[in-house]
Amino acid sequence: MTERSAIRRIYEDHYKALMIIPFLILVLAMGQIAYQYSTTGEFLQRGVSLKGGISMTVPDAVADIASLEQHLVSVLPQGDFTVRSISSTQGVVVDASDVESAELISAVTEQLGTLSKEEYSIEQFGSSLGSSFFSQTLKAVLWAFIFMGVVVFFVFRNFGPSIGVILAAFSDIICTLAVVNLLGIKMSTAGIAAFLMLIGYSVDTDILLSTRVLKNKHGTVMSRIYSSMRTGLTMTFTTMTAVIIALVLSKSTTITEIMTILLIGLVFDIIMTYIQNVGILRLFVEKHHGKHH
Amino acid sequence: MASTTKKLLTNWRIILVIISLVLAAVAINPQFDTDGVAIRSIIKDSPAALSGIENPKERAAPTSLERIIAIDNQDVNSPEEYQSIISALDPNATVTIETDRGFYTIFTDPVLETEVIGEENQTVEEVVEVDQNGTMVNETVTFTKLVNITSSKVVGTADLGIRVSEVSATNLVKGLDLQGGTRVLLEPEEPLEQQDMDSLIENLKLRLNVFGLSDVIVRDAQDLDGNQFVLVEIAGANEEEVRELLAKQGKFEAQIGNQTVFRGGEDITYVCRSADCSGIDPNVGCGQSAQGFSCRFQFQISLSPEAAQRQADITSKYPLLTGDAGDSYLSEPLVLFLDNDEVDSLQIAADLRGRAVTDISISGSGAGASQELALEDTLVNMKRLQTILVTGSLPVKLNIVQTKNISPQLGDEFLNNAILLGLASILGVIVFVFIRYRKLSISLPMMFCMVSEVGLILGFAALFKWNLDLTAIAGIIIAVGTGVDDQIVITDEILEGDQGRSLSWREKIKRAFAIIMTAWGTTMVAMGPLLFAGAGLLRGFALTTMAGITFGVLITRPAFAKGVEIILNK
C-alpha cells in the first residue's frame, strides 16, 4: 500500500520533473528520425507500395525467413528484398524492387516448392504512383494537424491547453514513427492510413482530459485528472484489446501493419496524455488559478 | 423490467436505431438458401447466350443474380460440380439448364481439330462490290483457285460460355482482396477532357466485354494532385490476359509500301469470331520452331467499300512477281502494324491486284514451349487482335502503374480470416467492458450498440455497393473500437453523477457529446483526403471509418445514452 501511495505522491507532487520523461522520449525519437534522414535521405522507410516494386504474399507457407531472403539475394543480386512473416508461425511476404515478377515467382518457388496460382497473390506498384501517394498523404497528415489545432483552440480558447493537446498528438506520432523505423517496418499506403487514424485517436484522449480538467468545476484538479484517467485508460485498453486480437489472428499484412502501428501509438498515447499533457495542464491551471484550487 | 422495456422500445432514438438496423438488413438481404451456382456473366455469342440466358447487368446486386440449380436433372451446388458436369457433355447435343427463373435449352458446339489432307482445284464464287474502275457493282465473279482439302474431327465440346461462382449469401460487394481477381491501375499519357475520358472508359469496357470478360468495373479516378487514372477491376480474371488488352492503344494499320490501306475501327465492318471462319490456320497448323512450337491463326474480316476501293487503288500500282511455285504475287507485301509494331506480313495474290475485295483473311502467330502452350498462346493472340479490330483504338496511350492479382481461393481465406477477426475483436471488447463495469445493465447496451454500428456500416456498404476489401475491414474494426470509447465516455459521465453533482443529466450528456463531436471532427478531417489520395485506393478504409463514426454520433451513441438513462432509471 505504501508503494502505491508513494507513486501517487510522486505523480501528484513532482509532475514537473516527471515531464522530463515524455520530453526525453520525444527528443530521442526526433533524434532517430533525424539520423534516419541524414543517412538515407528519408525520414521513414518506404515499402514497395510507396516507392515501386513487387509484393508477393503466400499466406499459408511455413518457411525460414532468413534462408529465403539469402536465397533471393543470391539468385537475384540486383534486387532489394524484404522478407517477413505474417503471423509468428506462418505466412511469407516478399517485397522486392528492381526485379521482374516472373523472376521473383520462380526464385521463391525454388525455395518454397511449387506454388499454384491459388496459393499466392502478387501486387505490382509503379514508382510514380507510390511517391505521389506518399506526398499527398503527408499533406493530409499536415492538414489533419492544422484542423485539429483550430478546433481545439476554438473549444478551449486558450493557448495553454491547446498546446497541450496538439503537442501530445504530435509527440505520439513522432515517437510511433521512430519505433516503426527502429523495428525496420517499411511503410505502405495502409500504414499511412493507420497514422491518420492515430491522430484522431490520440486527440480523443487528450481532449477528454483537458475538457474534464478545465470545464468541470467540482473536486480538485487532481481528482478530475484521476477521473479522466479512469475513463481514458478504459478507452485505450478496450481499443488495445480489439487491436491486439486482430494483430494476433490476422493473416493479412495490411491488417497486421495497421494494427501494429496503432498498438505502438496507443502505448505512447498513454505516456503523452497522462504525463506530458497532464503536466502542461497543471502548469496552466497553476498560472491562472493559483496553486491551491 | 417490463416498464423499462416498454420505455426503451417507445423512445424515438431507440426506435431510430431499430429502423436503421431493419433497413440495413434489407440492404444486405441475407440469403439462407444458397443452393446452386450464381451466373456471373455470359460470353457473347456463346451457346449459352444463344439459348436466351441473360447476361447480368454490370453492377447487379450479388443476391439478385440468376442461379443454375440443375443441368440435365443433375443438381449443381458448386463451381467445381458445374465444371465437372460441363466437361462431360457431348458435342452437338442439347443440354437442359434449370435456373431459379426457368429452363433453357443449349445446343453444344464441338471443338474441331483440322488437318490438311490434300489439295485440289476448286471453282469458287466471290461477290465483288467495287470493280477495277471504281464503280460500285455487285457482281459474282467465278474463278478457280487451289485450295487445301481439310478433314476435321471432333475432339471435344466447346465451353458453354457461362461463368459461374458460389451463390452470394449477402449483397455485400467483396473487394478484390476477398473474392480474387485482377486490378489494374492505368494512367493516360496525356490529360483528357471529361468526355474523352468517358469514351475511353466505354471503349475499355467494350474491349473487355468483347474479349469475353463481363464481370468488370472500369472507372476513372483521381488523386489529390489532380492526376487522372483509370481503374479496372475484373473478378476472377487472369492478369496476363488483361494487361495486354488494356495497355495496348490498339492502333491497327495495314500498309503496302508505307501507304495505309486500311485501319482498325471504321474501315473494318466485320470481324469473324466463330469457328467457321476463324481459328488455327488449317493450311499451316502448328510446327516446331527455334524455341519450341509455333502455330498460326487466321480469321476473316470484311472491309468497308471505301477501304476495299483504297486497297484496289494501291495494289494496282505495284507490279507482280512470280514466286517459286509458279504463282504470282504483288511485289510489296501487306504489312500489318499494331501500335507501330509489325505483327504480320502477307503476300497479296495476283488475282487480288486492283480488285476491291472486301473479304480479307488476317493471320498471325503464337509460340510456346510445347504444342499445347503454343496453341494456347496463338488463340489468345488471335482473340486480342480480333478484339482490337472490333473495338478500334483508344484515344490515348495508357501506362500501367499498378497491378494486383489475387486468386479466389486466397480471397476466400482472407474473407474467413476477416470475419474471424471482426467477431473475435468484438468479443474481446465485450469481455473487457464487462470486467471493467461489472454490470450487465451497462455491458449489454454497449454490446448492442457495437453490433448495431457494425450492422449499420455493412448495410450502408451494401446499399451503396462499396468494395469491402481488407483495409475496409480494418476500418470497421477500428470504428467499433473507437465507438466503444465514446460509449465509455458517456457511461463514465453518467456513473460519476452518482457522486452527487449539481449538474443535471442533460448537462452531463451535453459535455460527453462535446468531447465526442470534437473527436468526430478530427477523424473526419483526417480520413477525408484518403477518399481521393492515391487514386482512391484506400477509399474503403476511409468510408467505413467515416460512416462508422458518423452513424455512431448520430444514431447509436445517443440511443445508448438514452438507453442507459432508462435502464438506470434516471
PDB file of C-alpha atoms in Angstrom, chain A residues 49 57 59-60 86 90 101 117-129 132-133 135-137 139-141 143-144 147-149 151-152 155 189-190 192-194 196-197 199-201 203-204 207-208 211-212 215-216 218 227-228 230-239 241-243 245-255 258-259 262, chain B residues 177 183 185 187 223-227 229 238-240 243 400-410 413-414 417-418 420-421 424-429 432-433 436-437 470-471 473-474 477-479 481-482 484-486 488-489 492-493 496 499 501 503 511 514-516 518-523 525-527 529-530 532-535 537-538 541 545:
ATOM      1  CA  SER A  49       3.722   0.379 -52.371  1.00  0.00           C
ATOM      2  CA  THR A  57       2.225 -12.886 -50.415  1.00  0.00           C
ATOM      3  CA  PRO A  59      -0.317 -16.753 -46.597  1.00  0.00           C
ATOM      4  CA  ASP A  60      -0.037 -20.447 -45.811  1.00  0.00           C
ATOM      5  CA  ILE A  86       2.618 -12.554 -41.477  1.00  0.00           C
ATOM      6  CA  GLN A  90       3.189 -18.877 -40.894  1.00  0.00           C
ATOM      7  CA  SER A 101       7.548 -10.583 -61.252  1.00  0.00           C
ATOM      8  CA  LYS A 117      -1.714 -19.717 -58.670  1.00  0.00           C
ATOM      9  CA  GLU A 118      -4.234 -20.163 -55.870  1.00  0.00           C
ATOM     10  CA  GLU A 119      -1.613 -20.098 -53.180  1.00  0.00           C
ATOM     11  CA  TYR A 120      -0.121 -16.685 -53.637  1.00  0.00           C
ATOM     12  CA  SER A 121      -1.050 -13.179 -54.570  1.00  0.00           C
ATOM     13  CA  ILE A 122       1.036 -10.606 -56.374  1.00  0.00           C
ATOM     14  CA  GLU A 123       0.883  -6.855 -56.400  1.00  0.00           C
ATOM     15  CA  GLN A 124       2.924  -4.592 -58.618  1.00  0.00           C
ATOM     16  CA  PHE A 125       3.457  -0.931 -57.899  1.00  0.00           C
ATOM     17  CA  GLY A 126       4.729   1.688 -60.296  1.00  0.00           C
ATOM     18  CA  SER A 127       7.059   4.079 -58.544  1.00  0.00           C
ATOM     19  CA  SER A 128       5.406   7.298 -59.625  1.00  0.00           C
ATOM     20  CA  LEU A 129       2.054   6.392 -58.115  1.00  0.00           C
ATOM     21  CA  SER A 132       2.641  10.838 -55.377  1.00  0.00           C
ATOM     22  CA  PHE A 133       0.502   8.973 -52.870  1.00  0.00           C
ATOM     23  CA  SER A 135       3.419  13.185 -50.746  1.00  0.00           C
ATOM     24  CA  GLN A 136      -0.353  13.522 -50.844  1.00  0.00           C
ATOM     25  CA  THR A 137      -0.904  11.670 -47.621  1.00  0.00           C
ATOM     26  CA  LYS A 139      -0.066  16.747 -46.831  1.00  0.00           C
ATOM     27  CA  ALA A 140      -3.182  15.087 -45.454  1.00  0.00           C
ATOM     28  CA  VAL A 141      -1.434  14.482 -42.146  1.00  0.00           C
ATOM     29  CA  TRP A 143      -3.904  19.348 -42.739  1.00  0.00           C
ATOM     30  CA  ALA A 144      -5.320  16.988 -40.136  1.00  0.00           C
ATOM     31  CA  PHE A 147      -7.553  21.448 -38.440  1.00  0.00           C
ATOM     32  CA  MET A 148      -7.274  19.699 -35.138  1.00  0.00           C
ATOM     33  CA  GLY A 149      -5.325  22.637 -33.784  1.00  0.00           C
ATOM     34  CA  VAL A 151     -10.831  23.040 -33.416  1.00  0.00           C
ATOM     35  CA  VAL A 152      -9.000  22.575 -30.140  1.00  0.00           C
ATOM     36  CA  VAL A 155     -13.013  24.720 -27.852  1.00  0.00           C
ATOM     37  CA  THR A 189      -0.174   3.002 -48.029  1.00  0.00           C
ATOM     38  CA  ALA A 190      -2.140   1.204 -45.333  1.00  0.00           C
ATOM     39  CA  ILE A 192      -0.010   5.876 -43.511  1.00  0.00           C
ATOM     40  CA  ALA A 193      -3.746   5.419 -43.123  1.00  0.00           C
ATOM     41  CA  ALA A 194      -3.043   3.971 -39.690  1.00  0.00           C
ATOM     42  CA  LEU A 196      -4.025   9.272 -39.762  1.00  0.00           C
ATOM     43  CA  MET A 197      -6.271   7.136 -37.571  1.00  0.00           C
ATOM     44  CA  ILE A 199      -4.026  11.363 -34.869  1.00  0.00           C
ATOM     45  CA  GLY A 200      -7.773  11.243 -34.397  1.00  0.00           C
ATOM     46  CA  TYR A 201      -7.437   8.745 -31.632  1.00  0.00           C
ATOM     47  CA  VAL A 203      -6.614  13.686 -29.770  1.00  0.00           C
ATOM     48  CA  ASP A 204      -9.667  11.909 -28.303  1.00  0.00           C
ATOM     49  CA  ILE A 207      -9.487  16.383 -25.332  1.00  0.00           C
ATOM     50  CA  LEU A 208     -11.253  14.229 -22.768  1.00  0.00           C
ATOM     51  CA  THR A 211     -12.237  19.164 -21.047  1.00  0.00           C
ATOM     52  CA  ARG A 212     -12.721  17.458 -17.716  1.00  0.00           C
ATOM     53  CA  LYS A 215     -14.569  22.732 -17.641  1.00  0.00           C
ATOM     54  CA  ASN A 216     -15.644  20.722 -14.645  1.00  0.00           C
ATOM     55  CA  HIS A 218     -16.162  20.345  -8.752  1.00  0.00           C
ATOM     56  CA  SER A 227     -11.367  10.555 -13.163  1.00  0.00           C
ATOM     57  CA  SER A 228     -10.366  11.271 -16.755  1.00  0.00           C
ATOM     58  CA  ARG A 230     -10.001   6.143 -15.386  1.00  0.00           C
ATOM     59  CA  THR A 231     -12.184   6.835 -18.403  1.00  0.00           C
ATOM     60  CA  GLY A 232      -9.279   7.402 -20.755  1.00  0.00           C
ATOM     61  CA  LEU A 233      -7.394   4.275 -19.778  1.00  0.00           C
ATOM     62  CA  THR A 234     -10.554   2.204 -20.147  1.00  0.00           C
ATOM     63  CA  MET A 235     -10.937   3.623 -23.620  1.00  0.00           C
ATOM     64  CA  THR A 236      -7.354   2.961 -24.554  1.00  0.00           C
ATOM     65  CA  PHE A 237      -7.375  -0.544 -23.161  1.00  0.00           C
ATOM     66  CA  THR A 238     -10.585  -1.519 -24.954  1.00  0.00           C
ATOM     67  CA  THR A 239      -9.185  -0.301 -28.240  1.00  0.00           C
ATOM     68  CA  THR A 241      -7.913  -5.314 -26.874  1.00  0.00           C
ATOM     69  CA  ALA A 242      -9.538  -5.061 -30.286  1.00  0.00           C
ATOM     70  CA  VAL A 243      -6.211  -4.199 -31.904  1.00  0.00           C
ATOM     71  CA  ILE A 245      -6.787  -9.620 -31.057  1.00  0.00           C
ATOM     72  CA  ALA A 246      -6.795  -8.502 -34.700  1.00  0.00           C
ATOM     73  CA  LEU A 247      -2.995  -8.436 -34.714  1.00  0.00           C
ATOM     74  CA  VAL A 248      -2.661 -11.962 -33.334  1.00  0.00           C
ATOM     75  CA  LEU A 249      -5.252 -13.555 -35.625  1.00  0.00           C
ATOM     76  CA  SER A 250      -4.557 -11.641 -38.795  1.00  0.00           C
ATOM     77  CA  LYS A 251      -3.413 -13.433 -41.905  1.00  0.00           C
ATOM     78  CA  SER A 252      -3.090 -10.288 -43.965  1.00  0.00           C
ATOM     79  CA  THR A 253      -0.098  -7.997 -43.988  1.00  0.00           C
ATOM     80  CA  THR A 254      -2.302  -4.967 -44.448  1.00  0.00           C
ATOM     81  CA  ILE A 255      -4.218  -5.574 -41.253  1.00  0.00           C
ATOM     82  CA  ILE A 258      -2.265  -1.154 -39.439  1.00  0.00           C
ATOM     83  CA  MET A 259      -2.748  -2.835 -36.059  1.00  0.00           C
ATOM     84  CA  LEU A 262      -1.973   1.549 -33.779  1.00  0.00           C
TER      85      LEU A 262
ATOM     86  CA  ASP B 177      -8.782  -8.909 -51.544  1.00  0.00           C
ATOM     87  CA  ARG B 183      -6.977  -4.947 -60.591  1.00  0.00           C
ATOM     88  CA  LEU B 185      -4.500   0.956 -62.441  1.00  0.00           C
ATOM     89  CA  GLU B 187      -2.538   6.389 -66.222  1.00  0.00           C
ATOM     90  CA  ASP B 223      -5.714  11.721 -56.791  1.00  0.00           C
ATOM     91  CA  LEU B 224      -5.181  14.858 -54.763  1.00  0.00           C
ATOM     92  CA  ASP B 225      -2.765  16.336 -57.272  1.00  0.00           C
ATOM     93  CA  GLY B 226      -5.371  16.089 -59.977  1.00  0.00           C
ATOM     94  CA  ASN B 227      -3.697  13.255 -61.864  1.00  0.00           C
ATOM     95  CA  PHE B 229      -6.266   7.381 -63.619  1.00  0.00           C
ATOM     96  CA  ASN B 238      -6.021 -13.624 -65.130  1.00  0.00           C
ATOM     97  CA  GLU B 239      -3.627 -10.718 -65.009  1.00  0.00           C
ATOM     98  CA  GLU B 240      -1.742 -11.701 -68.132  1.00  0.00           C
ATOM     99  CA  ARG B 243      -2.578  -6.346 -69.170  1.00  0.00           C
ATOM    100  CA  ILE B 400       0.052   0.568 -66.257  1.00  0.00           C
ATOM    101  CA  VAL B 401       1.046   1.959 -62.868  1.00  0.00           C
ATOM    102  CA  GLN B 402      -0.183  -0.738 -60.554  1.00  0.00           C
ATOM    103  CA  THR B 403      -1.483  -4.280 -60.798  1.00  0.00           C
ATOM    104  CA  LYS B 404      -2.816  -6.654 -58.206  1.00  0.00           C
ATOM    105  CA  ASN B 405      -3.731 -10.268 -58.701  1.00  0.00           C
ATOM    106  CA  ILE B 406      -5.332 -12.500 -56.088  1.00  0.00           C
ATOM    107  CA  SER B 407      -6.769 -15.957 -56.640  1.00  0.00           C
ATOM    108  CA  PRO B 408     -10.319 -16.666 -55.492  1.00  0.00           C
ATOM    109  CA  GLN B 409      -9.172 -19.303 -53.014  1.00  0.00           C
ATOM    110  CA  LEU B 410      -6.872 -16.825 -51.383  1.00  0.00           C
ATOM    111  CA  GLU B 413      -9.159 -17.355 -46.970  1.00  0.00           C
ATOM    112  CA  PHE B 414      -8.804 -13.656 -46.336  1.00  0.00           C
ATOM    113  CA  ASN B 417      -9.936 -14.548 -41.582  1.00  0.00           C
ATOM    114  CA  ALA B 418     -11.554 -11.120 -41.702  1.00  0.00           C
ATOM    115  CA  LEU B 420     -12.929 -14.218 -37.559  1.00  0.00           C
ATOM    116  CA  LEU B 421     -11.051 -11.036 -36.681  1.00  0.00           C
ATOM    117  CA  ALA B 424     -13.041 -12.018 -32.032  1.00  0.00           C
ATOM    118  CA  SER B 425     -12.398  -8.300 -31.583  1.00  0.00           C
ATOM    119  CA  ILE B 426     -15.996  -7.607 -30.679  1.00  0.00           C
ATOM    120  CA  LEU B 427     -15.975 -10.488 -28.223  1.00  0.00           C
ATOM    121  CA  GLY B 428     -12.707  -9.320 -26.664  1.00  0.00           C
ATOM    122  CA  VAL B 429     -14.025  -5.825 -26.188  1.00  0.00           C
ATOM    123  CA  PHE B 432     -13.117  -6.296 -21.251  1.00  0.00           C
ATOM    124  CA  VAL B 433     -16.026  -3.931 -20.798  1.00  0.00           C
ATOM    125  CA  ARG B 436     -14.405  -3.045 -16.079  1.00  0.00           C
ATOM    126  CA  TYR B 437     -18.006  -2.185 -15.240  1.00  0.00           C
ATOM    127  CA  LEU B 470      -9.118  -5.772 -46.219  1.00  0.00           C
ATOM    128  CA  THR B 471      -8.488  -2.139 -45.388  1.00  0.00           C
ATOM    129  CA  ILE B 473     -12.450  -4.444 -42.688  1.00  0.00           C
ATOM    130  CA  ALA B 474      -9.647  -2.813 -40.701  1.00  0.00           C
ATOM    131  CA  ILE B 477     -12.732  -2.989 -36.551  1.00  0.00           C
ATOM    132  CA  ILE B 478     -11.271   0.396 -35.658  1.00  0.00           C
ATOM    133  CA  ALA B 479     -14.610   2.180 -35.902  1.00  0.00           C
ATOM    134  CA  GLY B 481     -13.058   0.014 -31.153  1.00  0.00           C
ATOM    135  CA  THR B 482     -13.418   3.761 -31.031  1.00  0.00           C
ATOM    136  CA  VAL B 484     -16.929   1.758 -27.664  1.00  0.00           C
ATOM    137  CA  ASP B 485     -14.698   4.548 -26.415  1.00  0.00           C
ATOM    138  CA  ASP B 486     -17.399   7.123 -26.859  1.00  0.00           C
ATOM    139  CA  ILE B 488     -17.307   4.625 -22.243  1.00  0.00           C
ATOM    140  CA  VAL B 489     -17.113   8.403 -22.070  1.00  0.00           C
ATOM    141  CA  ASP B 492     -18.410   7.360 -17.043  1.00  0.00           C
ATOM    142  CA  GLU B 493     -20.065  10.742 -17.123  1.00  0.00           C
ATOM    143  CA  GLU B 496     -19.859   9.604 -11.751  1.00  0.00           C
ATOM    144  CA  GLN B 499     -21.372  11.098  -6.553  1.00  0.00           C
ATOM    145  CA  ARG B 501     -23.001  16.517  -8.590  1.00  0.00           C
ATOM    146  CA  LEU B 503     -25.183  19.171 -12.807  1.00  0.00           C
ATOM    147  CA  ARG B 511     -20.500  17.566 -22.163  1.00  0.00           C
ATOM    148  CA  ALA B 514     -18.892  17.894 -26.905  1.00  0.00           C
ATOM    149  CA  ILE B 515     -15.918  15.639 -26.474  1.00  0.00           C
ATOM    150  CA  ILE B 516     -17.326  13.132 -28.903  1.00  0.00           C
ATOM    151  CA  THR B 518     -14.591  17.149 -31.485  1.00  0.00           C
ATOM    152  CA  ALA B 519     -13.132  13.697 -31.909  1.00  0.00           C
ATOM    153  CA  TRP B 520     -15.579  13.098 -34.738  1.00  0.00           C
ATOM    154  CA  GLY B 521     -14.441  16.282 -36.455  1.00  0.00           C
ATOM    155  CA  THR B 522     -10.752  15.463 -36.312  1.00  0.00           C
ATOM    156  CA  THR B 523     -11.224  11.926 -37.579  1.00  0.00           C
ATOM    157  CA  VAL B 525     -10.787  15.583 -41.467  1.00  0.00           C
ATOM    158  CA  ALA B 526      -8.005  13.034 -41.139  1.00  0.00           C
ATOM    159  CA  MET B 527      -9.868  10.467 -43.240  1.00  0.00           C
ATOM    160  CA  PRO B 529      -8.011  13.059 -48.029  1.00  0.00           C
ATOM    161  CA  LEU B 530      -7.899   9.274 -48.095  1.00  0.00           C
ATOM    162  CA  PHE B 532      -9.039  10.700 -53.076  1.00  0.00           C
ATOM    163  CA  ALA B 533      -5.366  10.242 -52.378  1.00  0.00           C
ATOM    164  CA  GLY B 534      -3.551   7.712 -54.497  1.00  0.00           C
ATOM    165  CA  ALA B 535      -6.432   7.254 -56.914  1.00  0.00           C
ATOM    166  CA  LEU B 537      -7.268   3.000 -53.320  1.00  0.00           C
ATOM    167  CA  LEU B 538      -7.826   3.471 -49.612  1.00  0.00           C
ATOM    168  CA  PHE B 541     -10.933   2.288 -45.268  1.00  0.00           C
ATOM    169  CA  THR B 545     -14.280   4.661 -40.720  1.00  0.00           C
TER     170      THR B 545
END
